[in-house]
Amino acid sequence: MCGIAGIVATGAGELVDESELRVLRDAQRHRGPDAEGLWISSDRRLGFGHRRLSIVDLSETGHQPMSTPDGALTMVFNGEIYNFVAVRRELEALGHRFVSSSDTEVLLLGYRQWGLEELLERVRGMFAFALHDRDRGETLLARDPLGIKPLYTAEAGGRLVFASEVQAIRKIAPDGGLDPEALASYLLWGSIAAPRTLYRGIRALPAGHWLRVREGSGGEPVAYYRLEDELGRSEPMSPGEASELLREALVDSARHHLVADVPVGAFLSGGVDSSALVGLLSEAKGASIQTINLSFDVSGLDESKLAREAAELYGARHHEIPIRIEEIRERIPDAVRALDQPSVDGINTYFVSEAAAKAGLKVAVSGVGGDELFGGYSSFTRVPRIRAVHRRISAIPGGGRLQRAAAGLLGRLPRSPVSGKIARSLAYGGDDAGAYFAERGIFSPAEVKALLAPELAESVERCDPAAAMRERLDVASLPDDERVSALELRQYLEVQLLRDTDAMAMRHSLEVRTPLVDRDLLRAAARVPPALRRAGPAKRQLREAPRPPVPAALWQRRKQGFTLPFDAWLRGGGVPLGLPDHPWLRPEAVAAVDHDYRAGRIHWSRVWALLVLQEFLT
């Protein structure tokens, strides 16, 4: 796990400035404090920088940028290739000789043997990399299929700049100013989907895409992986066959995610996902693993007792890290600034990652992805319900007009959390993408238009949330019973949870692995009929996969997760953040959101979204 950086000249006469490349690289020092590397091509039209967090091959032979002995191929790589040993054996059988024991060299020689797209199909892991092919005169950028590792680019002034973080690029390249469509998207969803970032001049390479950079052009991203091709391939099978297949796939993913030359620990909250993963990891390793839990000084928020029970059950070496809830509140500005881009999520990961790093870990496993794969969210029942109600009303003569009128009336009535959700459901529940926005959205388009300055009205119209979701995911091509899972994987998981986890963990130089977000696991799980895969209660297939299964005491309770008392903090005025003040936002509309929240008419997440945004507008 590392931070990568690079400058590629695309215009005539442009040369790489070594000092700028160092600034770009070292702005990401927290991503890789163990070593640093720099490489500039002989014609000075290309430069790579690297900050290393040493996980596999801790010796100098694993340092980057890494080149083949003949200098024809050079690479910087962020991530882990979990099946690199098997791929290496295959390459050795084909006559390739290795200098290091790193997964980076496997990527280099795998590209030489098979080319980019076949290499991307063969490797299993999380990654973002840049690879320069001297003989072809091109540089290739690529990102993993499910979007675990980030990669950003900016193209201006005859060069393309890339890095693992947006804020690093802003140190040396013009950001183009705020992107009004990205701002609107953030207010709609609470996060910003690739290829947009908050800034016009900086783009995110989408998950499952690669990009070719040649002299004269940065090219356009090319998709090599589609989520739609994975889902909808279920096979007839019995409940017993489904459980066996899923257990085998889960143990296999756990085993692969343990590959490292340093200890691998795990976050442990005492919930189903983290407890099941600790059991699976212990089984796959055949030995105890280290677990991390934050214990709070507020009993209603503390799950440390449950975490201790899970750790004892699976023989883990448990680290219980006490933290005062007031300390978290006071340090919220630090956590928000670590996000790299605005998001309404991620604060919890900042603090648990810090605890893991203080316990001496470089690698920790997270249970993120379990709800998307095994149906743990309420959206799995609510989105189809929204669609069904919308469909029934539409079937009534004049039903469409009735829905529009009702949505408009609700919009003019005094706000409430219930009326807002009903209005969004009536307005957008006509298809799965719209119903999903009704369930997951923060502000409605009308509310965003009211918040933004009048000159940005067209930007809101270009960001229709349902249409934007359909552009990123061909929902209609999927079976009905896979659509919510696909929407959660493509939106909430990819755009919010994974990106926030990467930013927050790497701020503490911690690599977080996600065995439940794994291409091979997804392919195996997609073979299981959705009704069996998502069988309840409490994600039964996941909690029964470890040996022994997750005990009833850990799942026969209300789903909580790692929660913080944001509502109480906001109502008490205790959050050390301010509401945004920017020419693109209407002050009276921002104040109205705060007023409506304090009057109990809207959910706290709307005020929180504005407070987070302010940190990125200054």
PDB file of C-alpha atoms in Angstrom, residues 285-551:
ATOM      1  CA  LYS A 285      -4.506 -18.703   8.946  1.00  0.00           C
ATOM      2  CA  GLY A 286      -4.691 -21.636  11.317  1.00  0.00           C
ATOM      3  CA  ALA A 287      -3.615 -19.332  14.130  1.00  0.00           C
ATOM      4  CA  SER A 288      -4.855 -16.349  16.109  1.00  0.00           C
ATOM      5  CA  ILE A 289      -4.927 -12.894  14.603  1.00  0.00           C
ATOM      6  CA  GLN A 290      -4.770  -9.468  16.190  1.00  0.00           C
ATOM      7  CA  THR A 291      -8.064  -7.576  16.540  1.00  0.00           C
ATOM      8  CA  ILE A 292      -8.741  -3.901  17.245  1.00  0.00           C
ATOM      9  CA  ASN A 293     -11.765  -2.400  18.983  1.00  0.00           C
ATOM     10  CA  LEU A 294     -12.419   1.150  20.162  1.00  0.00           C
ATOM     11  CA  SER A 295     -14.162   1.240  23.519  1.00  0.00           C
ATOM     12  CA  PHE A 296     -16.154   4.363  24.377  1.00  0.00           C
ATOM     13  CA  ASP A 297     -16.823   5.974  27.737  1.00  0.00           C
ATOM     14  CA  VAL A 298     -20.536   6.196  26.858  1.00  0.00           C
ATOM     15  CA  SER A 299     -22.347   2.926  27.510  1.00  0.00           C
ATOM     16  CA  GLY A 300     -24.997   3.400  24.835  1.00  0.00           C
ATOM     17  CA  LEU A 301     -22.315   3.624  22.132  1.00  0.00           C
ATOM     18  CA  ASP A 302     -19.850   1.063  23.440  1.00  0.00           C
ATOM     19  CA  GLU A 303     -19.731  -2.404  21.860  1.00  0.00           C
ATOM     20  CA  SER A 304     -16.465  -3.514  23.428  1.00  0.00           C
ATOM     21  CA  LYS A 305     -18.102  -6.314  25.454  1.00  0.00           C
ATOM     22  CA  LEU A 306     -19.454  -7.907  22.271  1.00  0.00           C
ATOM     23  CA  ALA A 307     -16.083  -7.501  20.559  1.00  0.00           C
ATOM     24  CA  ARG A 308     -14.359  -9.242  23.481  1.00  0.00           C
ATOM     25  CA  GLU A 309     -16.803 -12.149  23.203  1.00  0.00           C
ATOM     26  CA  ALA A 310     -16.079 -12.530  19.480  1.00  0.00           C
ATOM     27  CA  ALA A 311     -12.314 -12.273  20.044  1.00  0.00           C
ATOM     28  CA  GLU A 312     -12.424 -14.938  22.746  1.00  0.00           C
ATOM     29  CA  LEU A 313     -14.585 -17.232  20.596  1.00  0.00           C
ATOM     30  CA  TYR A 314     -12.115 -17.112  17.678  1.00  0.00           C
ATOM     31  CA  GLY A 315      -8.923 -17.038  19.748  1.00  0.00           C
ATOM     32  CA  ALA A 316      -7.849 -13.542  18.665  1.00  0.00           C
ATOM     33  CA  ARG A 317      -5.173 -11.456  20.344  1.00  0.00           C
ATOM     34  CA  HIS A 318      -7.455  -8.581  21.168  1.00  0.00           C
ATOM     35  CA  HIS A 319      -6.518  -4.898  21.532  1.00  0.00           C
ATOM     36  CA  GLU A 320      -9.212  -2.819  23.207  1.00  0.00           C
ATOM     37  CA  ILE A 321      -8.347   0.853  22.774  1.00  0.00           C
ATOM     38  CA  PRO A 322     -10.248   3.225  25.084  1.00  0.00           C
ATOM     39  CA  ILE A 323     -11.180   6.639  23.704  1.00  0.00           C
ATOM     40  CA  ARG A 324     -13.283   9.435  25.140  1.00  0.00           C
ATOM     41  CA  ILE A 325     -16.234  10.449  23.034  1.00  0.00           C
ATOM     42  CA  GLU A 326     -15.321  14.068  23.770  1.00  0.00           C
ATOM     43  CA  GLU A 327     -11.895  13.523  22.216  1.00  0.00           C
ATOM     44  CA  ILE A 328     -13.550  12.367  19.012  1.00  0.00           C
ATOM     45  CA  ARG A 329     -15.838  15.396  19.001  1.00  0.00           C
ATOM     46  CA  GLU A 330     -12.928  17.794  19.504  1.00  0.00           C
ATOM     47  CA  ARG A 331     -10.904  16.207  16.705  1.00  0.00           C
ATOM     48  CA  ILE A 332     -13.652  16.089  14.074  1.00  0.00           C
ATOM     49  CA  PRO A 333     -12.008  18.862  11.978  1.00  0.00           C
ATOM     50  CA  ASP A 334      -8.832  16.742  11.654  1.00  0.00           C
ATOM     51  CA  ALA A 335     -10.873  13.751  10.505  1.00  0.00           C
ATOM     52  CA  VAL A 336     -12.880  15.768   7.979  1.00  0.00           C
ATOM     53  CA  ARG A 337      -9.745  17.289   6.445  1.00  0.00           C
ATOM     54  CA  ALA A 338      -8.321  13.778   6.013  1.00  0.00           C
ATOM     55  CA  LEU A 339     -11.179  12.847   3.647  1.00  0.00           C
ATOM     56  CA  ASP A 340      -9.395  14.271   0.536  1.00  0.00           C
ATOM     57  CA  GLN A 341     -12.845  14.966  -0.953  1.00  0.00           C
ATOM     58  CA  PRO A 342     -16.080  15.863   0.866  1.00  0.00           C
ATOM     59  CA  SER A 343     -18.164  12.926   2.110  1.00  0.00           C
ATOM     60  CA  VAL A 344     -20.830  12.504   4.776  1.00  0.00           C
ATOM     61  CA  ASP A 345     -19.165   9.274   5.944  1.00  0.00           C
ATOM     62  CA  GLY A 346     -15.763   8.077   7.139  1.00  0.00           C
ATOM     63  CA  ILE A 347     -15.247   9.707  10.547  1.00  0.00           C
ATOM     64  CA  ASN A 348     -15.395   6.379  12.394  1.00  0.00           C
ATOM     65  CA  THR A 349     -12.727   4.847  10.144  1.00  0.00           C
ATOM     66  CA  TYR A 350     -10.352   7.704  10.921  1.00  0.00           C
ATOM     67  CA  PHE A 351     -10.313   6.887  14.628  1.00  0.00           C
ATOM     68  CA  VAL A 352     -10.304   3.088  14.455  1.00  0.00           C
ATOM     69  CA  SER A 353      -7.463   3.259  11.913  1.00  0.00           C
ATOM     70  CA  GLU A 354      -5.499   5.476  14.257  1.00  0.00           C
ATOM     71  CA  ALA A 355      -6.038   2.924  17.026  1.00  0.00           C
ATOM     72  CA  ALA A 356      -4.818   0.085  14.794  1.00  0.00           C
ATOM     73  CA  ALA A 357      -1.691   2.027  13.832  1.00  0.00           C
ATOM     74  CA  LYS A 358      -0.961   2.819  17.475  1.00  0.00           C
ATOM     75  CA  ALA A 359      -1.258  -0.904  18.246  1.00  0.00           C
ATOM     76  CA  GLY A 360       1.630  -1.468  15.809  1.00  0.00           C
ATOM     77  CA  LEU A 361      -0.323  -2.757  12.807  1.00  0.00           C
ATOM     78  CA  LYS A 362       0.397  -1.850   9.207  1.00  0.00           C
ATOM     79  CA  VAL A 363      -2.469  -3.940   7.809  1.00  0.00           C
ATOM     80  CA  ALA A 364      -6.032  -4.358   9.085  1.00  0.00           C
ATOM     81  CA  VAL A 365      -9.031  -6.156   7.604  1.00  0.00           C
ATOM     82  CA  SER A 366     -12.449  -4.479   7.463  1.00  0.00           C
ATOM     83  CA  GLY A 367     -15.897  -6.027   7.087  1.00  0.00           C
ATOM     84  CA  VAL A 368     -17.048  -3.371   4.638  1.00  0.00           C
ATOM     85  CA  GLY A 369     -19.021  -4.898   1.765  1.00  0.00           C
ATOM     86  CA  GLY A 370     -20.953  -7.496   3.758  1.00  0.00           C
ATOM     87  CA  ASP A 371     -24.235  -5.600   3.667  1.00  0.00           C
ATOM     88  CA  GLU A 372     -24.058  -5.046  -0.088  1.00  0.00           C
ATOM     89  CA  LEU A 373     -23.338  -8.695  -0.841  1.00  0.00           C
ATOM     90  CA  PHE A 374     -25.609 -10.356   1.727  1.00  0.00           C
ATOM     91  CA  GLY A 375     -28.509  -7.897   1.854  1.00  0.00           C
ATOM     92  CA  GLY A 376     -27.922  -6.250   5.192  1.00  0.00           C
ATOM     93  CA  TYR A 377     -29.369  -2.808   4.396  1.00  0.00           C
ATOM     94  CA  SER A 378     -33.000  -1.732   4.736  1.00  0.00           C
ATOM     95  CA  SER A 379     -32.750  -0.548   1.111  1.00  0.00           C
ATOM     96  CA  PHE A 380     -33.156  -4.172  -0.006  1.00  0.00           C
ATOM     97  CA  THR A 381     -36.775  -4.047   1.135  1.00  0.00           C
ATOM     98  CA  ARG A 382     -37.500  -0.320   0.864  1.00  0.00           C
ATOM     99  CA  VAL A 383     -36.417   0.281  -2.742  1.00  0.00           C
ATOM    100  CA  PRO A 384     -38.672  -2.475  -4.181  1.00  0.00           C
ATOM    101  CA  ARG A 385     -41.477  -1.174  -1.954  1.00  0.00           C
ATOM    102  CA  ILE A 386     -41.060   2.359  -3.355  1.00  0.00           C
ATOM    103  CA  ARG A 387     -41.152   0.943  -6.883  1.00  0.00           C
ATOM    104  CA  ALA A 388     -44.251  -1.142  -6.150  1.00  0.00           C
ATOM    105  CA  VAL A 389     -46.207   1.791  -4.688  1.00  0.00           C
ATOM    106  CA  HIS A 390     -45.191   4.019  -7.607  1.00  0.00           C
ATOM    107  CA  ARG A 391     -46.235   1.330 -10.061  1.00  0.00           C
ATOM    108  CA  ARG A 392     -49.665   0.883  -8.445  1.00  0.00           C
ATOM    109  CA  ILE A 393     -50.368   4.604  -8.462  1.00  0.00           C
ATOM    110  CA  SER A 394     -49.213   4.923 -12.085  1.00  0.00           C
ATOM    111  CA  ALA A 395     -51.657   2.179 -13.084  1.00  0.00           C
ATOM    112  CA  ILE A 396     -54.598   4.346 -11.971  1.00  0.00           C
ATOM    113  CA  PRO A 397     -55.994   6.551 -14.759  1.00  0.00           C
ATOM    114  CA  GLY A 398     -54.309   9.910 -14.280  1.00  0.00           C
ATOM    115  CA  GLY A 399     -51.947   8.382 -11.740  1.00  0.00           C
ATOM    116  CA  GLY A 400     -48.908  10.116 -13.171  1.00  0.00           C
ATOM    117  CA  ARG A 401     -50.504  13.537 -12.783  1.00  0.00           C
ATOM    118  CA  LEU A 402     -51.637  12.587  -9.280  1.00  0.00           C
ATOM    119  CA  GLN A 403     -48.075  11.672  -8.270  1.00  0.00           C
ATOM    120  CA  ARG A 404     -46.613  14.882  -9.642  1.00  0.00           C
ATOM    121  CA  ALA A 405     -49.267  16.949  -7.918  1.00  0.00           C
ATOM    122  CA  ALA A 406     -48.779  15.121  -4.617  1.00  0.00           C
ATOM    123  CA  ALA A 407     -45.007  15.506  -4.809  1.00  0.00           C
ATOM    124  CA  GLY A 408     -45.409  19.223  -5.503  1.00  0.00           C
ATOM    125  CA  LEU A 409     -47.859  19.640  -2.618  1.00  0.00           C
ATOM    126  CA  LEU A 410     -45.550  17.870  -0.192  1.00  0.00           C
ATOM    127  CA  GLY A 411     -42.747  20.142  -1.335  1.00  0.00           C
ATOM    128  CA  ARG A 412     -44.797  23.196  -0.352  1.00  0.00           C
ATOM    129  CA  LEU A 413     -45.869  21.845   3.054  1.00  0.00           C
ATOM    130  CA  PRO A 414     -43.732  22.317   6.189  1.00  0.00           C
ATOM    131  CA  ARG A 415     -40.771  19.982   6.009  1.00  0.00           C
ATOM    132  CA  SER A 416     -40.505  16.713   7.909  1.00  0.00           C
ATOM    133  CA  PRO A 417     -38.253  13.666   7.496  1.00  0.00           C
ATOM    134  CA  VAL A 418     -41.253  11.551   6.467  1.00  0.00           C
ATOM    135  CA  SER A 419     -42.799  13.997   3.990  1.00  0.00           C
ATOM    136  CA  GLY A 420     -39.408  14.593   2.342  1.00  0.00           C
ATOM    137  CA  LYS A 421     -38.873  10.884   1.732  1.00  0.00           C
ATOM    138  CA  ILE A 422     -42.441  10.449   0.427  1.00  0.00           C
ATOM    139  CA  ALA A 423     -42.011  13.393  -1.948  1.00  0.00           C
ATOM    140  CA  ARG A 424     -38.766  11.936  -3.333  1.00  0.00           C
ATOM    141  CA  SER A 425     -40.430   8.530  -3.684  1.00  0.00           C
ATOM    142  CA  LEU A 426     -43.335   9.983  -5.636  1.00  0.00           C
ATOM    143  CA  ALA A 427     -41.055  12.042  -7.864  1.00  0.00           C
ATOM    144  CA  TYR A 428     -38.332   9.456  -8.519  1.00  0.00           C
ATOM    145  CA  GLY A 429     -39.802   6.028  -7.749  1.00  0.00           C
ATOM    146  CA  GLY A 430     -40.622   5.229 -11.362  1.00  0.00           C
ATOM    147  CA  ASP A 431     -37.543   3.033 -11.785  1.00  0.00           C
ATOM    148  CA  ASP A 432     -34.977   1.333  -9.569  1.00  0.00           C
ATOM    149  CA  ALA A 433     -32.326   4.041  -9.924  1.00  0.00           C
ATOM    150  CA  GLY A 434     -34.822   6.726  -8.928  1.00  0.00           C
ATOM    151  CA  ALA A 435     -36.230   4.681  -6.055  1.00  0.00           C
ATOM    152  CA  TYR A 436     -32.695   4.096  -4.831  1.00  0.00           C
ATOM    153  CA  PHE A 437     -32.063   7.852  -4.819  1.00  0.00           C
ATOM    154  CA  ALA A 438     -35.315   8.362  -2.909  1.00  0.00           C
ATOM    155  CA  GLU A 439     -33.928   6.004  -0.263  1.00  0.00           C
ATOM    156  CA  ARG A 440     -30.266   7.074  -0.222  1.00  0.00           C
ATOM    157  CA  GLY A 441     -30.282  10.721  -1.312  1.00  0.00           C
ATOM    158  CA  ILE A 442     -29.466  13.642   1.011  1.00  0.00           C
ATOM    159  CA  PHE A 443     -31.106  16.674  -0.633  1.00  0.00           C
ATOM    160  CA  SER A 444     -33.631  16.572  -3.484  1.00  0.00           C
ATOM    161  CA  PRO A 445     -32.785  18.368  -6.755  1.00  0.00           C
ATOM    162  CA  ALA A 446     -35.265  21.120  -5.865  1.00  0.00           C
ATOM    163  CA  GLU A 447     -33.584  21.591  -2.501  1.00  0.00           C
ATOM    164  CA  VAL A 448     -30.137  21.671  -4.111  1.00  0.00           C
ATOM    165  CA  LYS A 449     -31.343  24.288  -6.591  1.00  0.00           C
ATOM    166  CA  ALA A 450     -32.605  26.362  -3.659  1.00  0.00           C
ATOM    167  CA  LEU A 451     -29.238  26.058  -1.883  1.00  0.00           C
ATOM    168  CA  LEU A 452     -27.094  27.051  -4.867  1.00  0.00           C
ATOM    169  CA  ALA A 453     -26.756  30.452  -6.477  1.00  0.00           C
ATOM    170  CA  PRO A 454     -29.185  31.101  -9.379  1.00  0.00           C
ATOM    171  CA  GLU A 455     -26.430  30.916 -12.011  1.00  0.00           C
ATOM    172  CA  LEU A 456     -25.820  27.272 -11.068  1.00  0.00           C
ATOM    173  CA  ALA A 457     -29.379  26.121 -11.791  1.00  0.00           C
ATOM    174  CA  GLU A 458     -28.348  24.414 -15.055  1.00  0.00           C
ATOM    175  CA  SER A 459     -25.680  22.436 -13.199  1.00  0.00           C
ATOM    176  CA  VAL A 460     -28.355  20.927 -10.976  1.00  0.00           C
ATOM    177  CA  GLU A 461     -30.462  20.021 -13.991  1.00  0.00           C
ATOM    178  CA  ARG A 462     -27.479  18.251 -15.582  1.00  0.00           C
ATOM    179  CA  CYS A 463     -27.095  16.163 -12.400  1.00  0.00           C
ATOM    180  CA  ASP A 464     -30.454  14.419 -12.367  1.00  0.00           C
ATOM    181  CA  PRO A 465     -29.665  11.727  -9.767  1.00  0.00           C
ATOM    182  CA  ALA A 466     -31.570   8.848 -11.369  1.00  0.00           C
ATOM    183  CA  ALA A 467     -30.155   9.596 -14.832  1.00  0.00           C
ATOM    184  CA  ALA A 468     -26.633   9.897 -13.440  1.00  0.00           C
ATOM    185  CA  MET A 469     -27.021   6.537 -11.703  1.00  0.00           C
ATOM    186  CA  ARG A 470     -28.224   4.912 -14.929  1.00  0.00           C
ATOM    187  CA  GLU A 471     -25.193   6.289 -16.773  1.00  0.00           C
ATOM    188  CA  ARG A 472     -22.874   4.503 -14.343  1.00  0.00           C
ATOM    189  CA  LEU A 473     -24.867   1.281 -14.084  1.00  0.00           C
ATOM    190  CA  ASP A 474     -27.116  -0.421 -16.653  1.00  0.00           C
ATOM    191  CA  VAL A 475     -29.760  -1.240 -14.060  1.00  0.00           C
ATOM    192  CA  ALA A 476     -32.353  -2.371 -16.578  1.00  0.00           C
ATOM    193  CA  SER A 477     -30.077  -5.159 -17.838  1.00  0.00           C
ATOM    194  CA  LEU A 478     -30.047  -6.823 -14.417  1.00  0.00           C
ATOM    195  CA  PRO A 479     -32.655  -9.187 -12.949  1.00  0.00           C
ATOM    196  CA  ASP A 480     -35.035  -7.462 -10.534  1.00  0.00           C
ATOM    197  CA  ASP A 481     -33.628  -9.286  -7.527  1.00  0.00           C
ATOM    198  CA  GLU A 482     -30.047  -8.135  -8.197  1.00  0.00           C
ATOM    199  CA  ARG A 483     -30.698  -4.451  -8.827  1.00  0.00           C
ATOM    200  CA  VAL A 484     -30.511  -3.098  -5.284  1.00  0.00           C
ATOM    201  CA  SER A 485     -27.310  -5.043  -4.645  1.00  0.00           C
ATOM    202  CA  ALA A 486     -25.783  -3.599  -7.820  1.00  0.00           C
ATOM    203  CA  LEU A 487     -26.876  -0.067  -6.896  1.00  0.00           C
ATOM    204  CA  GLU A 488     -25.398  -0.390  -3.415  1.00  0.00           C
ATOM    205  CA  LEU A 489     -22.141  -1.804  -4.797  1.00  0.00           C
ATOM    206  CA  ARG A 490     -21.792   0.868  -7.464  1.00  0.00           C
ATOM    207  CA  GLN A 491     -22.896   3.884  -5.407  1.00  0.00           C
ATOM    208  CA  TYR A 492     -22.688   3.650  -1.615  1.00  0.00           C
ATOM    209  CA  LEU A 493     -19.861   1.118  -1.437  1.00  0.00           C
ATOM    210  CA  GLU A 494     -17.672   2.336  -4.283  1.00  0.00           C
ATOM    211  CA  VAL A 495     -18.205   6.085  -4.115  1.00  0.00           C
ATOM    212  CA  GLN A 496     -18.432   6.499  -0.365  1.00  0.00           C
ATOM    213  CA  LEU A 497     -17.364   3.616   1.864  1.00  0.00           C
ATOM    214  CA  LEU A 498     -14.313   2.408  -0.061  1.00  0.00           C
ATOM    215  CA  ARG A 499     -12.986   5.840  -0.932  1.00  0.00           C
ATOM    216  CA  ASP A 500     -13.445   7.130   2.617  1.00  0.00           C
ATOM    217  CA  THR A 501     -11.855   4.009   4.086  1.00  0.00           C
ATOM    218  CA  ASP A 502      -8.783   4.426   1.884  1.00  0.00           C
ATOM    219  CA  ALA A 503      -8.369   8.134   2.669  1.00  0.00           C
ATOM    220  CA  MET A 504      -8.901   7.788   6.413  1.00  0.00           C
ATOM    221  CA  ALA A 505      -6.776   4.678   6.927  1.00  0.00           C
ATOM    222  CA  MET A 506      -3.882   5.923   4.813  1.00  0.00           C
ATOM    223  CA  ARG A 507      -3.828   9.158   6.773  1.00  0.00           C
ATOM    224  CA  HIS A 508      -2.490   6.914   9.571  1.00  0.00           C
ATOM    225  CA  SER A 509      -0.248   4.850   7.234  1.00  0.00           C
ATOM    226  CA  LEU A 510      -2.541   1.850   7.606  1.00  0.00           C
ATOM    227  CA  GLU A 511      -3.478  -0.522   4.797  1.00  0.00           C
ATOM    228  CA  VAL A 512      -7.101  -1.667   5.060  1.00  0.00           C
ATOM    229  CA  ARG A 513      -8.094  -4.840   3.224  1.00  0.00           C
ATOM    230  CA  THR A 514     -11.659  -5.765   2.318  1.00  0.00           C
ATOM    231  CA  PRO A 515     -12.168  -9.538   1.876  1.00  0.00           C
ATOM    232  CA  LEU A 516     -15.905  -9.016   1.313  1.00  0.00           C
ATOM    233  CA  VAL A 517     -15.122  -6.662  -1.589  1.00  0.00           C
ATOM    234  CA  ASP A 518     -13.323  -9.083  -3.865  1.00  0.00           C
ATOM    235  CA  ARG A 519     -13.885  -9.844  -7.542  1.00  0.00           C
ATOM    236  CA  ASP A 520     -13.515 -13.603  -7.161  1.00  0.00           C
ATOM    237  CA  LEU A 521     -15.820 -13.726  -4.134  1.00  0.00           C
ATOM    238  CA  LEU A 522     -18.408 -11.672  -6.023  1.00  0.00           C
ATOM    239  CA  ARG A 523     -18.234 -14.046  -8.987  1.00  0.00           C
ATOM    240  CA  ALA A 524     -18.776 -17.046  -6.724  1.00  0.00           C
ATOM    241  CA  ALA A 525     -21.574 -15.344  -4.781  1.00  0.00           C
ATOM    242  CA  ALA A 526     -23.341 -14.345  -7.999  1.00  0.00           C
ATOM    243  CA  ARG A 527     -23.814 -18.045  -8.791  1.00  0.00           C
ATOM    244  CA  VAL A 528     -26.061 -18.340  -5.721  1.00  0.00           C
ATOM    245  CA  PRO A 529     -29.705 -17.320  -6.233  1.00  0.00           C
ATOM    246  CA  PRO A 530     -30.178 -13.941  -4.522  1.00  0.00           C
ATOM    247  CA  ALA A 531     -32.906 -15.237  -2.205  1.00  0.00           C
ATOM    248  CA  LEU A 532     -30.477 -17.839  -0.828  1.00  0.00           C
ATOM    249  CA  ARG A 533     -27.480 -15.491  -0.745  1.00  0.00           C
ATOM    250  CA  ARG A 534     -29.401 -12.820   1.154  1.00  0.00           C
ATOM    251  CA  ALA A 535     -31.319 -15.216   3.396  1.00  0.00           C
ATOM    252  CA  GLY A 536     -32.002 -13.883   6.886  1.00  0.00           C
ATOM    253  CA  PRO A 537     -32.068 -13.157   9.596  1.00  0.00           C
ATOM    254  CA  ALA A 538     -28.917 -11.059   9.986  1.00  0.00           C
ATOM    255  CA  LYS A 539     -27.016 -12.196   6.872  1.00  0.00           C
ATOM    256  CA  ARG A 540     -27.323 -15.877   7.720  1.00  0.00           C
ATOM    257  CA  GLN A 541     -24.922 -17.138   5.048  1.00  0.00           C
ATOM    258  CA  LEU A 542     -22.153 -14.854   6.296  1.00  0.00           C
ATOM    259  CA  ARG A 543     -22.625 -15.436  10.027  1.00  0.00           C
ATOM    260  CA  GLU A 544     -22.828 -19.217   9.596  1.00  0.00           C
ATOM    261  CA  ALA A 545     -19.725 -19.448   7.399  1.00  0.00           C
ATOM    262  CA  PRO A 546     -17.078 -19.402  10.184  1.00  0.00           C
ATOM    263  CA  ARG A 547     -16.406 -22.415  12.385  1.00  0.00           C
ATOM    264  CA  PRO A 548     -17.979 -21.993  14.895  1.00  0.00           C
ATOM    265  CA  PRO A 549     -20.693 -19.712  13.489  1.00  0.00           C
ATOM    266  CA  VAL A 550     -21.225 -16.224  14.890  1.00  0.00           C
ATOM    267  CA  PRO A 551     -23.215 -16.809  18.113  1.00  0.00           C
TER     268      PRO A 551
END
